[in-house]
């Protein structure tokens, strides 16, 4: 068995360590009955006391978002603090479908460490051709990804978008971390606050953990968000998806194209953005998953799902991440009912898929907060009471009653109107708690979900190193991320112009976490060469 990776203050270990296999150390805990003794809707402040496990940064959710945050913080701090990831699954297994590794994501991976980017790009596949068909299988348009303007950008920045399996992303990030960073079979039930940090409680009577900072990376239905922000579930956008990984099969779309061009091809059946659609495409894999190098995705509006007689309750599923959802045999049956008229070349492949590998889930969104942050000075110092609060331990300010009514109402009004950001309660967190990835900003399915989650981890690690493990660092992270996330959602779509893609995806980079931070950088933003849109 390969020796576990060990980060150092100088960075991560050499490249060859990445591809060594590592067994998962899964500790199975005997199931016991554990009654919940309190509400999850608000943190409880308690007196600090000793706990069996003390960590510096606790991350809930071991998907790509949580793992990338752990890798970023580890890169920024080396072995000077303890980062722990808590994952509810008992182990990792090949699941999910494909991720588009856009250029902005590659910049973020490079900021964690250049060797990390090289591992991802080596495993990725470059899509050279797209063939669009109608639902009968007739080719409507075939095109190569050879847009002149985009090709010039790729040559200028020496990066090209690639596809890679969701599971492979997770595995590469997992392999980057020191052994035992991820604890499996750990489902958080709720947390409490004390004078020094956060107390995490887990199901089945597992021991509690004390952390200085808590990061929620637990997806659409984040338990961390539910307790911290108490703002309800995400909004179902009336679309249902089915996904599965498959091996190449005789008669599958793309076999001839691959032979003819000797390069992977993408095949899409989608008459319109509002109708049912299917996507079959190759994806980058690792040696251990080489036989599952293809994925199919089916998507249907809720109206078509109901018309087919399929029951789907969008509020019944509480998966932490849509690609890491638990598969069920009924998912395949539902897919076959909703898509009976799709081309045999697609549906025959679906029928031959192992039912236990098919996932079914909805698509969800959350509105991004409308909080104005000065794009020219994203980290300008607060003044007066706000400045004092920003370095507070994150609990509600108890001195507001001593402020004059006129001044207090003025500040409250400004916050309500979005003129200034709150301090004790941030954009995606409160006190020593914050969120990353879909738990923070789930939105339209535009291929940027994973990319922005990696960006989140990098910016979070930057501010934790600059400001310390404090509420102030978390609020600075959130303030820098909001305008960036909103801009990428608007301008990061595939239909965006080459100029917009250069301004928002190619040009902006991130300050390297693996390099020593220079004096005077504590108040600097992490992202460079980025001017957010004015909303």
Coordinates of C-alpha atoms in Angstrom, one line a residue, residues 250-441:
X250 CA -21.1 -1.9 -29.3
X251 CA -23.4 0.4 -31.3
X252 CA -23.0 3.3 -28.8
X253 CA -22.9 6.8 -30.3
X254 CA -19.5 8.0 -30.9
X255 CA -17.8 4.8 -31.8
X256 CA -17.5 5.7 -35.5
X257 CA -16.7 9.3 -34.7
X258 CA -13.9 8.2 -32.4
X259 CA -12.5 6.0 -35.0
X260 CA -12.8 8.6 -37.7
X261 CA -11.3 11.5 -35.7
X262 CA -9.4 9.3 -33.2
X263 CA -10.6 11.8 -30.6
X264 CA -13.6 11.8 -28.2
X265 CA -16.9 13.2 -29.4
X266 CA -20.0 14.6 -27.8
X267 CA -23.5 13.7 -28.8
X268 CA -26.6 15.6 -27.7
X269 CA -30.3 15.0 -28.4
X270 CA -32.2 18.1 -27.3
X271 CA -34.8 19.8 -29.5
X272 CA -35.0 22.9 -27.2
X273 CA -33.9 24.1 -23.8
X274 CA -37.4 23.6 -22.4
X275 CA -37.9 20.0 -23.7
X276 CA -36.5 16.6 -22.8
X277 CA -32.9 16.0 -23.7
X278 CA -30.1 13.5 -23.5
X279 CA -26.4 13.8 -23.5
X280 CA -23.9 11.0 -24.1
X281 CA -20.2 11.8 -23.8
X282 CA -16.8 10.5 -22.9
X283 CA -15.1 11.7 -19.8
X284 CA -11.6 11.7 -18.3
X285 CA -10.9 8.7 -16.0
X286 CA -8.1 7.2 -14.0
X287 CA -6.6 3.7 -14.5
X288 CA -8.9 2.2 -11.9
X289 CA -12.1 3.5 -13.6
X290 CA -11.0 3.2 -17.3
X291 CA -13.7 0.7 -18.1
X292 CA -16.4 3.3 -17.1
X293 CA -15.2 6.2 -19.3
X294 CA -18.6 7.2 -20.7
X295 CA -21.7 8.9 -19.2
X296 CA -25.3 9.4 -20.2
X297 CA -27.5 12.1 -18.8
X298 CA -31.3 12.4 -19.4
X299 CA -33.2 15.6 -18.4
X300 CA -37.0 16.2 -18.5
X301 CA -39.3 19.0 -17.3
X302 CA -41.5 18.1 -14.4
X303 CA -44.6 18.2 -16.6
X304 CA -43.2 15.4 -18.8
X305 CA -42.3 13.4 -15.7
X306 CA -45.8 13.6 -14.4
X307 CA -47.3 12.9 -17.8
X308 CA -45.3 9.6 -17.9
X309 CA -46.9 8.6 -14.6
X310 CA -43.7 8.9 -12.6
X311 CA -44.0 10.2 -9.1
X312 CA -41.2 12.5 -8.1
X313 CA -41.3 14.5 -4.9
X314 CA -38.6 17.3 -5.1
X315 CA -38.8 17.9 -1.3
X316 CA -38.4 14.3 -0.3
X317 CA -34.7 13.9 -1.4
X318 CA -32.2 15.5 0.9
X319 CA -29.0 14.5 -0.9
X320 CA -25.9 16.5 0.0
X321 CA -24.9 16.6 -3.7
X322 CA -26.7 15.7 -6.8
X323 CA -23.9 13.6 -8.3
X324 CA -23.1 11.9 -5.1
X325 CA -26.7 10.9 -4.5
X326 CA -27.5 7.4 -3.5
X327 CA -28.6 5.3 -6.6
X328 CA -31.8 3.3 -6.6
X329 CA -33.2 0.6 -8.9
X330 CA -36.4 2.6 -9.5
X331 CA -34.5 5.4 -11.0
X332 CA -33.7 3.4 -14.2
X333 CA -37.4 2.3 -14.4
X334 CA -38.5 5.9 -14.2
X335 CA -36.1 7.0 -16.9
X336 CA -37.3 4.4 -19.3
X337 CA -40.9 5.6 -18.7
X338 CA -40.1 9.2 -19.4
X339 CA -38.1 8.6 -22.5
X340 CA -39.8 5.8 -24.5
X341 CA -39.6 7.6 -27.8
X342 CA -35.9 8.5 -27.7
X343 CA -33.5 7.0 -30.3
X344 CA -32.8 3.3 -29.7
X345 CA -29.1 4.0 -29.8
X346 CA -29.5 6.0 -26.6
X347 CA -32.2 4.0 -24.9
X348 CA -30.6 0.6 -25.5
X349 CA -27.5 1.9 -23.7
X350 CA -29.7 3.1 -20.9
X351 CA -31.5 -0.3 -20.6
X352 CA -28.1 -2.1 -20.4
X353 CA -27.0 0.1 -17.5
X354 CA -26.6 -1.5 -14.1
X355 CA -29.8 -0.2 -12.2
X356 CA -27.8 0.3 -9.0
X357 CA -25.6 2.9 -10.7
X358 CA -28.4 5.2 -11.9
X359 CA -29.1 8.3 -9.9
X360 CA -32.3 10.5 -10.1
X361 CA -32.5 14.0 -8.7
X362 CA -34.0 17.4 -9.3
X363 CA -32.3 20.7 -10.2
X364 CA -32.5 23.4 -7.6
X365 CA -31.5 27.1 -7.3
X366 CA -31.0 29.7 -4.7
X367 CA -31.3 33.5 -5.2
X368 CA -28.0 35.2 -4.7
X369 CA -28.1 38.0 -2.1
X370 CA -28.4 41.5 -3.4
X371 CA -25.6 43.1 -1.3
X372 CA -23.6 45.9 -2.8
X373 CA -19.9 45.6 -2.4
X374 CA -17.6 48.2 -3.9
X375 CA -15.8 46.5 -6.8
X376 CA -12.9 48.9 -6.5
X377 CA -12.3 48.3 -2.8
X378 CA -13.8 44.8 -2.1
X379 CA -12.0 44.7 1.3
X380 CA -12.2 48.3 2.5
X381 CA -12.0 48.6 6.3
X382 CA -15.2 49.0 8.2
X383 CA -15.5 51.8 10.6
X384 CA -17.0 52.4 14.1
X385 CA -19.1 49.7 15.5
X386 CA -18.9 47.7 12.3
X387 CA -15.2 47.5 12.5
X388 CA -15.4 46.3 16.1
X389 CA -18.0 43.7 15.1
X390 CA -15.9 42.4 12.2
X391 CA -13.3 41.1 14.6
X392 CA -15.8 39.9 17.2
X393 CA -16.3 36.1 17.7
X394 CA -19.2 36.2 15.4
X395 CA -22.1 36.1 17.9
X396 CA -24.8 38.7 17.8
X397 CA -23.6 42.1 18.9
X398 CA -25.0 42.8 22.4
X399 CA -23.9 46.5 22.5
X400 CA -26.4 47.8 19.9
X401 CA -28.8 48.8 22.6
X402 CA -26.3 51.5 23.8
X403 CA -26.2 53.1 20.3
X404 CA -28.6 56.0 19.7
X405 CA -31.9 55.1 18.0
X406 CA -31.1 57.4 15.1
X407 CA -27.7 55.9 14.4
X408 CA -28.9 52.3 14.9
X409 CA -31.9 52.8 12.6
X410 CA -29.7 54.3 10.0
X411 CA -27.4 51.3 9.9
X412 CA -30.3 48.8 10.0
X413 CA -31.9 50.7 7.1
X414 CA -28.7 50.6 5.1
X415 CA -28.3 46.9 5.6
X416 CA -31.9 46.3 4.6
X417 CA -31.4 48.2 1.4
X418 CA -28.2 46.4 0.6
X419 CA -25.8 49.3 1.0
X420 CA -23.6 47.6 3.4
X421 CA -23.0 44.0 4.3
X422 CA -23.8 42.7 7.8
X423 CA -20.9 41.8 10.0
X424 CA -22.0 39.3 12.7
X425 CA -24.2 37.6 10.1
X426 CA -22.6 37.3 6.7
X427 CA -23.7 36.6 3.2
X428 CA -23.4 32.8 3.6
X429 CA -22.7 32.4 7.2
X430 CA -22.7 33.6 10.8
X431 CA -20.0 33.8 13.4
X432 CA -17.5 31.0 12.8
X433 CA -19.6 29.3 10.2
X434 CA -19.6 29.7 6.4
X435 CA -20.6 27.8 3.2
X436 CA -19.0 26.8 -0.1
X437 CA -20.2 25.4 -3.3
X438 CA -23.9 24.5 -3.8
X439 CA -24.6 24.9 -0.1
X440 CA -23.8 28.6 -0.6
X441 CA -24.9 29.5 -4.2

